[in-house]
């Protein structure tokens, strides 16, 4: 999963604790992704202030079928580096952020994955990292870092992206958190 709460400080932290708590209970139930996303949304809607909501992307990897099942609540798309084509696919579904409107509808999709594919979830603090000239790091630079380092481990790719962001921003203060999750299909 990858989730990003609007706002900062204690109120935002409390929303994330609620999401994490509900997810932890639901994960044990082995539900479909859309059931999990919908249940979390319905559970926290009405319990959080209107300006407190969260984006949320959830995928499940099935190693026997070599596919992922995924649902998205307004988070950025899942980046999938396709080793066979040396290109990227962006996987997404429709859905509002969590906590805004109870009974919101979410989609669920599946996608095949192959050995050597790399899956990347990130918060907008990664792609929107800004340098002193007010240029953003961007999704294309993130994709290129993954492509250039595709043979490295997931941790090494994350470390290299984080290092590249530090070089790019060159000391400019950042105003958003930066979270990156890389996984490989082996």
PDB file of C-alpha atoms in Angstrom:
ATOM      1  CA  UNK A   1       0.000   0.000   0.000  1.00  0.00           C
ATOM      2  CA  UNK A   2       0.937   3.635  -0.384  1.00  0.00           C
ATOM      3  CA  UNK A   3      -1.070   6.379   1.264  1.00  0.00           C
ATOM      4  CA  UNK A   4      -0.630  10.118   1.622  1.00  0.00           C
ATOM      5  CA  UNK A   5      -2.717  12.254   3.987  1.00  0.00           C
ATOM      6  CA  UNK A   6      -3.555  15.861   3.156  1.00  0.00           C
ATOM      7  CA  UNK A   7      -2.166  18.247   5.721  1.00  0.00           C
ATOM      8  CA  UNK A   8       0.538  17.938   8.305  1.00  0.00           C
ATOM      9  CA  UNK A   9       1.062  17.496  12.007  1.00  0.00           C
ATOM     10  CA  UNK A  10      -1.030  15.661  14.567  1.00  0.00           C
ATOM     11  CA  UNK A  11      -4.379  15.811  12.689  1.00  0.00           C
ATOM     12  CA  UNK A  12      -2.831  14.226   9.585  1.00  0.00           C
ATOM     13  CA  UNK A  13      -1.038  11.649  11.725  1.00  0.00           C
ATOM     14  CA  UNK A  14      -4.311  10.661  13.364  1.00  0.00           C
ATOM     15  CA  UNK A  15      -5.928  10.079   9.971  1.00  0.00           C
ATOM     16  CA  UNK A  16      -3.019   7.844   8.973  1.00  0.00           C
ATOM     17  CA  UNK A  17      -3.279   5.912  12.230  1.00  0.00           C
ATOM     18  CA  UNK A  18      -6.978   5.321  11.524  1.00  0.00           C
ATOM     19  CA  UNK A  19      -6.226   4.103   7.988  1.00  0.00           C
ATOM     20  CA  UNK A  20      -3.399   1.875   9.151  1.00  0.00           C
ATOM     21  CA  UNK A  21      -5.502   0.377  11.948  1.00  0.00           C
ATOM     22  CA  UNK A  22      -8.428  -0.441   9.674  1.00  0.00           C
ATOM     23  CA  UNK A  23      -6.109  -1.808   6.970  1.00  0.00           C
ATOM     24  CA  UNK A  24      -4.318  -4.050   9.467  1.00  0.00           C
ATOM     25  CA  UNK A  25      -7.616  -5.644  10.482  1.00  0.00           C
ATOM     26  CA  UNK A  26      -8.845  -5.991   6.884  1.00  0.00           C
ATOM     27  CA  UNK A  27      -5.580  -7.441   5.576  1.00  0.00           C
ATOM     28  CA  UNK A  28      -6.155 -10.543   7.685  1.00  0.00           C
ATOM     29  CA  UNK A  29      -9.510 -11.120   5.954  1.00  0.00           C
ATOM     30  CA  UNK A  30      -7.957 -11.698   2.492  1.00  0.00           C
ATOM     31  CA  UNK A  31     -10.460  -9.389   0.805  1.00  0.00           C
ATOM     32  CA  UNK A  32     -10.243  -8.026  -2.723  1.00  0.00           C
ATOM     33  CA  UNK A  33      -8.506  -4.672  -3.095  1.00  0.00           C
ATOM     34  CA  UNK A  34     -11.722  -2.812  -3.864  1.00  0.00           C
ATOM     35  CA  UNK A  35     -13.393  -4.230  -0.738  1.00  0.00           C
ATOM     36  CA  UNK A  36     -10.478  -3.053   1.396  1.00  0.00           C
ATOM     37  CA  UNK A  37     -10.401   0.442  -0.113  1.00  0.00           C
ATOM     38  CA  UNK A  38     -14.184   0.842   0.141  1.00  0.00           C
ATOM     39  CA  UNK A  39     -14.287  -0.382   3.743  1.00  0.00           C
ATOM     40  CA  UNK A  40     -11.483   1.938   4.830  1.00  0.00           C
ATOM     41  CA  UNK A  41     -13.236   4.856   3.142  1.00  0.00           C
ATOM     42  CA  UNK A  42     -16.592   4.062   4.739  1.00  0.00           C
ATOM     43  CA  UNK A  43     -14.969   3.594   8.147  1.00  0.00           C
ATOM     44  CA  UNK A  44     -13.139   6.914   8.245  1.00  0.00           C
ATOM     45  CA  UNK A  45     -15.640   9.083   6.315  1.00  0.00           C
ATOM     46  CA  UNK A  46     -17.399  11.371   8.738  1.00  0.00           C
ATOM     47  CA  UNK A  47     -14.740  10.829  11.403  1.00  0.00           C
ATOM     48  CA  UNK A  48     -12.250  13.206   9.814  1.00  0.00           C
ATOM     49  CA  UNK A  49     -12.484  16.912   9.034  1.00  0.00           C
ATOM     50  CA  UNK A  50     -13.401  17.882   5.482  1.00  0.00           C
ATOM     51  CA  UNK A  51      -9.865  19.094   4.804  1.00  0.00           C
ATOM     52  CA  UNK A  52      -8.359  15.819   6.053  1.00  0.00           C
ATOM     53  CA  UNK A  53      -8.401  13.036   3.542  1.00  0.00           C
ATOM     54  CA  UNK A  54      -5.918  10.572   2.120  1.00  0.00           C
ATOM     55  CA  UNK A  55      -4.940   9.134  -1.199  1.00  0.00           C
ATOM     56  CA  UNK A  56      -4.428   5.367  -1.129  1.00  0.00           C
ATOM     57  CA  UNK A  57      -3.098   2.791  -3.598  1.00  0.00           C
ATOM     58  CA  UNK A  58      -3.330  -0.911  -2.785  1.00  0.00           C
ATOM     59  CA  UNK A  59      -2.122  -3.847  -4.835  1.00  0.00           C
ATOM     60  CA  UNK A  60      -1.835  -7.568  -4.229  1.00  0.00           C
ATOM     61  CA  UNK A  61       0.716  -9.681  -6.101  1.00  0.00           C
ATOM     62  CA  UNK A  62      -0.322 -13.232  -6.991  1.00  0.00           C
ATOM     63  CA  UNK A  63       2.890 -15.160  -7.680  1.00  0.00           C
ATOM     64  CA  UNK A  64       1.053 -18.196  -9.087  1.00  0.00           C
ATOM     65  CA  UNK A  65      -0.959 -16.226 -11.651  1.00  0.00           C
ATOM     66  CA  UNK A  66       1.851 -13.692 -12.162  1.00  0.00           C
ATOM     67  CA  UNK A  67      -0.587 -10.802 -11.861  1.00  0.00           C
ATOM     68  CA  UNK A  68      -1.468  -7.958  -9.581  1.00  0.00           C
ATOM     69  CA  UNK A  69      -4.900  -6.890  -8.446  1.00  0.00           C
ATOM     70  CA  UNK A  70      -5.131  -3.191  -7.630  1.00  0.00           C
ATOM     71  CA  UNK A  71      -7.414  -0.334  -6.575  1.00  0.00           C
ATOM     72  CA  UNK A  72      -6.660   3.349  -6.261  1.00  0.00           C
ATOM     73  CA  UNK A  73      -8.236   6.121  -4.204  1.00  0.00           C
ATOM     74  CA  UNK A  74      -6.837   9.172  -6.040  1.00  0.00           C
ATOM     75  CA  UNK A  75      -3.159   8.357  -5.438  1.00  0.00           C
ATOM     76  CA  UNK A  76      -0.632   8.562  -8.254  1.00  0.00           C
ATOM     77  CA  UNK A  77      -0.555   5.594 -10.614  1.00  0.00           C
ATOM     78  CA  UNK A  78       1.527   2.502 -10.007  1.00  0.00           C
ATOM     79  CA  UNK A  79       4.569   2.661 -12.259  1.00  0.00           C
ATOM     80  CA  UNK A  80       5.448  -0.688 -13.806  1.00  0.00           C
ATOM     81  CA  UNK A  81       8.777  -1.004 -15.573  1.00  0.00           C
ATOM     82  CA  UNK A  82       8.292  -3.715 -18.206  1.00  0.00           C
ATOM     83  CA  UNK A  83      11.552  -5.594 -18.592  1.00  0.00           C
ATOM     84  CA  UNK A  84      10.522  -7.145 -21.938  1.00  0.00           C
ATOM     85  CA  UNK A  85       9.953  -3.769 -23.608  1.00  0.00           C
ATOM     86  CA  UNK A  86      12.268  -1.537 -21.512  1.00  0.00           C
ATOM     87  CA  UNK A  87       9.310   0.795 -21.076  1.00  0.00           C
ATOM     88  CA  UNK A  88       6.835   1.871 -18.401  1.00  0.00           C
ATOM     89  CA  UNK A  89       3.141   1.366 -17.899  1.00  0.00           C
ATOM     90  CA  UNK A  90       1.099   3.461 -15.477  1.00  0.00           C
ATOM     91  CA  UNK A  91      -1.656   1.466 -13.768  1.00  0.00           C
ATOM     92  CA  UNK A  92      -4.558   3.379 -12.297  1.00  0.00           C
ATOM     93  CA  UNK A  93      -8.235   3.138 -11.379  1.00  0.00           C
ATOM     94  CA  UNK A  94     -10.972   5.653 -10.652  1.00  0.00           C
ATOM     95  CA  UNK A  95     -11.759   6.638  -7.084  1.00  0.00           C
ATOM     96  CA  UNK A  96     -12.022   9.561  -4.694  1.00  0.00           C
ATOM     97  CA  UNK A  97      -9.579  10.088  -1.834  1.00  0.00           C
ATOM     98  CA  UNK A  98     -10.412   8.254   1.378  1.00  0.00           C
ATOM     99  CA  UNK A  99     -12.483  10.058   3.994  1.00  0.00           C
ATOM    100  CA  UNK A 100     -14.349  12.537   1.812  1.00  0.00           C
ATOM    101  CA  UNK A 101     -17.590  10.770   0.965  1.00  0.00           C
ATOM    102  CA  UNK A 102     -18.981   7.544   2.421  1.00  0.00           C
ATOM    103  CA  UNK A 103     -20.124   4.904  -0.062  1.00  0.00           C
ATOM    104  CA  UNK A 104     -17.797   6.245  -2.769  1.00  0.00           C
ATOM    105  CA  UNK A 105     -17.269   3.763  -5.566  1.00  0.00           C
ATOM    106  CA  UNK A 106     -13.849   2.371  -6.399  1.00  0.00           C
ATOM    107  CA  UNK A 107     -12.582   0.243  -9.239  1.00  0.00           C
ATOM    108  CA  UNK A 108     -10.504  -2.884  -9.212  1.00  0.00           C
ATOM    109  CA  UNK A 109      -8.315  -4.035 -12.068  1.00  0.00           C
ATOM    110  CA  UNK A 110      -5.766  -6.746 -12.700  1.00  0.00           C
ATOM    111  CA  UNK A 111      -2.581  -6.685 -14.736  1.00  0.00           C
ATOM    112  CA  UNK A 112      -0.113  -9.367 -15.731  1.00  0.00           C
ATOM    113  CA  UNK A 113       3.472  -8.977 -14.570  1.00  0.00           C
ATOM    114  CA  UNK A 114       6.591 -10.785 -15.720  1.00  0.00           C
ATOM    115  CA  UNK A 115       9.908 -11.752 -14.230  1.00  0.00           C
ATOM    116  CA  UNK A 116      12.156  -8.687 -14.187  1.00  0.00           C
ATOM    117  CA  UNK A 117       9.307  -6.160 -13.980  1.00  0.00           C
ATOM    118  CA  UNK A 118       9.698  -3.425 -11.360  1.00  0.00           C
ATOM    119  CA  UNK A 119       6.737  -1.890  -9.514  1.00  0.00           C
ATOM    120  CA  UNK A 120       7.008   1.587  -8.032  1.00  0.00           C
ATOM    121  CA  UNK A 121       4.688   3.450  -5.682  1.00  0.00           C
ATOM    122  CA  UNK A 122       5.602   6.943  -4.482  1.00  0.00           C
ATOM    123  CA  UNK A 123       4.130   9.989  -2.826  1.00  0.00           C
ATOM    124  CA  UNK A 124       3.899  13.266  -4.709  1.00  0.00           C
ATOM    125  CA  UNK A 125       6.775  14.592  -2.595  1.00  0.00           C
ATOM    126  CA  UNK A 126       9.064  12.511  -4.822  1.00  0.00           C
ATOM    127  CA  UNK A 127       7.908  13.792  -8.213  1.00  0.00           C
ATOM    128  CA  UNK A 128       7.173  17.306  -6.931  1.00  0.00           C
ATOM    129  CA  UNK A 129      10.532  17.764  -5.184  1.00  0.00           C
ATOM    130  CA  UNK A 130      11.566  21.231  -6.259  1.00  0.00           C
ATOM    131  CA  UNK A 131      14.961  22.811  -6.776  1.00  0.00           C
ATOM    132  CA  UNK A 132      15.872  26.461  -6.208  1.00  0.00           C
ATOM    133  CA  UNK A 133      14.852  27.332  -9.780  1.00  0.00           C
ATOM    134  CA  UNK A 134      11.397  25.892  -8.955  1.00  0.00           C
ATOM    135  CA  UNK A 135      11.736  22.979 -11.359  1.00  0.00           C
ATOM    136  CA  UNK A 136      10.183  19.710 -10.214  1.00  0.00           C
ATOM    137  CA  UNK A 137      11.961  16.352 -10.153  1.00  0.00           C
ATOM    138  CA  UNK A 138       9.149  14.829 -12.216  1.00  0.00           C
ATOM    139  CA  UNK A 139       7.909  11.389 -13.100  1.00  0.00           C
ATOM    140  CA  UNK A 140      10.128  11.078 -16.186  1.00  0.00           C
ATOM    141  CA  UNK A 141      13.290  11.514 -14.127  1.00  0.00           C
ATOM    142  CA  UNK A 142      12.002   8.928 -11.637  1.00  0.00           C
ATOM    143  CA  UNK A 143      11.344   6.489 -14.489  1.00  0.00           C
ATOM    144  CA  UNK A 144      14.797   7.065 -15.928  1.00  0.00           C
ATOM    145  CA  UNK A 145      16.447   6.377 -12.557  1.00  0.00           C
ATOM    146  CA  UNK A 146      14.556   3.085 -12.317  1.00  0.00           C
ATOM    147  CA  UNK A 147      15.441   2.130 -15.893  1.00  0.00           C
ATOM    148  CA  UNK A 148      19.132   2.981 -15.456  1.00  0.00           C
ATOM    149  CA  UNK A 149      19.329   0.931 -12.263  1.00  0.00           C
ATOM    150  CA  UNK A 150      17.003  -1.954 -13.130  1.00  0.00           C
ATOM    151  CA  UNK A 151      19.659  -4.580 -12.357  1.00  0.00           C
ATOM    152  CA  UNK A 152      20.163  -3.296  -8.804  1.00  0.00           C
ATOM    153  CA  UNK A 153      18.236  -4.381  -5.704  1.00  0.00           C
ATOM    154  CA  UNK A 154      15.060  -2.615  -4.622  1.00  0.00           C
ATOM    155  CA  UNK A 155      16.875  -0.953  -1.723  1.00  0.00           C
ATOM    156  CA  UNK A 156      19.699   0.198  -3.975  1.00  0.00           C
ATOM    157  CA  UNK A 157      17.210   1.708  -6.453  1.00  0.00           C
ATOM    158  CA  UNK A 158      15.436   3.553  -3.619  1.00  0.00           C
ATOM    159  CA  UNK A 159      18.744   4.830  -2.248  1.00  0.00           C
ATOM    160  CA  UNK A 160      19.885   5.982  -5.693  1.00  0.00           C
ATOM    161  CA  UNK A 161      16.590   7.806  -6.338  1.00  0.00           C
ATOM    162  CA  UNK A 162      16.814   9.496  -2.936  1.00  0.00           C
ATOM    163  CA  UNK A 163      20.426  10.512  -3.642  1.00  0.00           C
ATOM    164  CA  UNK A 164      19.416  11.847  -7.067  1.00  0.00           C
ATOM    165  CA  UNK A 165      16.620  13.906  -5.521  1.00  0.00           C
ATOM    166  CA  UNK A 166      19.091  15.396  -3.026  1.00  0.00           C
ATOM    167  CA  UNK A 167      21.426  16.388  -5.868  1.00  0.00           C
ATOM    168  CA  UNK A 168      18.490  17.763  -7.879  1.00  0.00           C
ATOM    169  CA  UNK A 169      17.025  19.937  -5.099  1.00  0.00           C
ATOM    170  CA  UNK A 170      20.527  21.139  -4.150  1.00  0.00           C
ATOM    171  CA  UNK A 171      19.562  22.222  -0.642  1.00  0.00           C
ATOM    172  CA  UNK A 172      16.205  23.792  -1.516  1.00  0.00           C
ATOM    173  CA  UNK A 173      13.768  23.262   1.368  1.00  0.00           C
ATOM    174  CA  UNK A 174      11.056  20.694   0.664  1.00  0.00           C
ATOM    175  CA  UNK A 175       7.486  21.067   1.896  1.00  0.00           C
ATOM    176  CA  UNK A 176       6.162  17.556   1.422  1.00  0.00           C
ATOM    177  CA  UNK A 177       7.108  14.111   2.633  1.00  0.00           C
ATOM    178  CA  UNK A 178       8.900  11.761   0.265  1.00  0.00           C
ATOM    179  CA  UNK A 179       8.049   8.075   0.310  1.00  0.00           C
ATOM    180  CA  UNK A 180       9.172   5.542  -2.296  1.00  0.00           C
ATOM    181  CA  UNK A 181       8.398   1.814  -2.532  1.00  0.00           C
ATOM    182  CA  UNK A 182      10.071  -0.376  -5.128  1.00  0.00           C
ATOM    183  CA  UNK A 183       9.380  -4.087  -5.653  1.00  0.00           C
ATOM    184  CA  UNK A 184      10.659  -6.508  -8.266  1.00  0.00           C
ATOM    185  CA  UNK A 185       9.019  -9.539  -9.787  1.00  0.00           C
ATOM    186  CA  UNK A 186      11.629 -12.272  -9.538  1.00  0.00           C
TER     187      UNK A 186
END
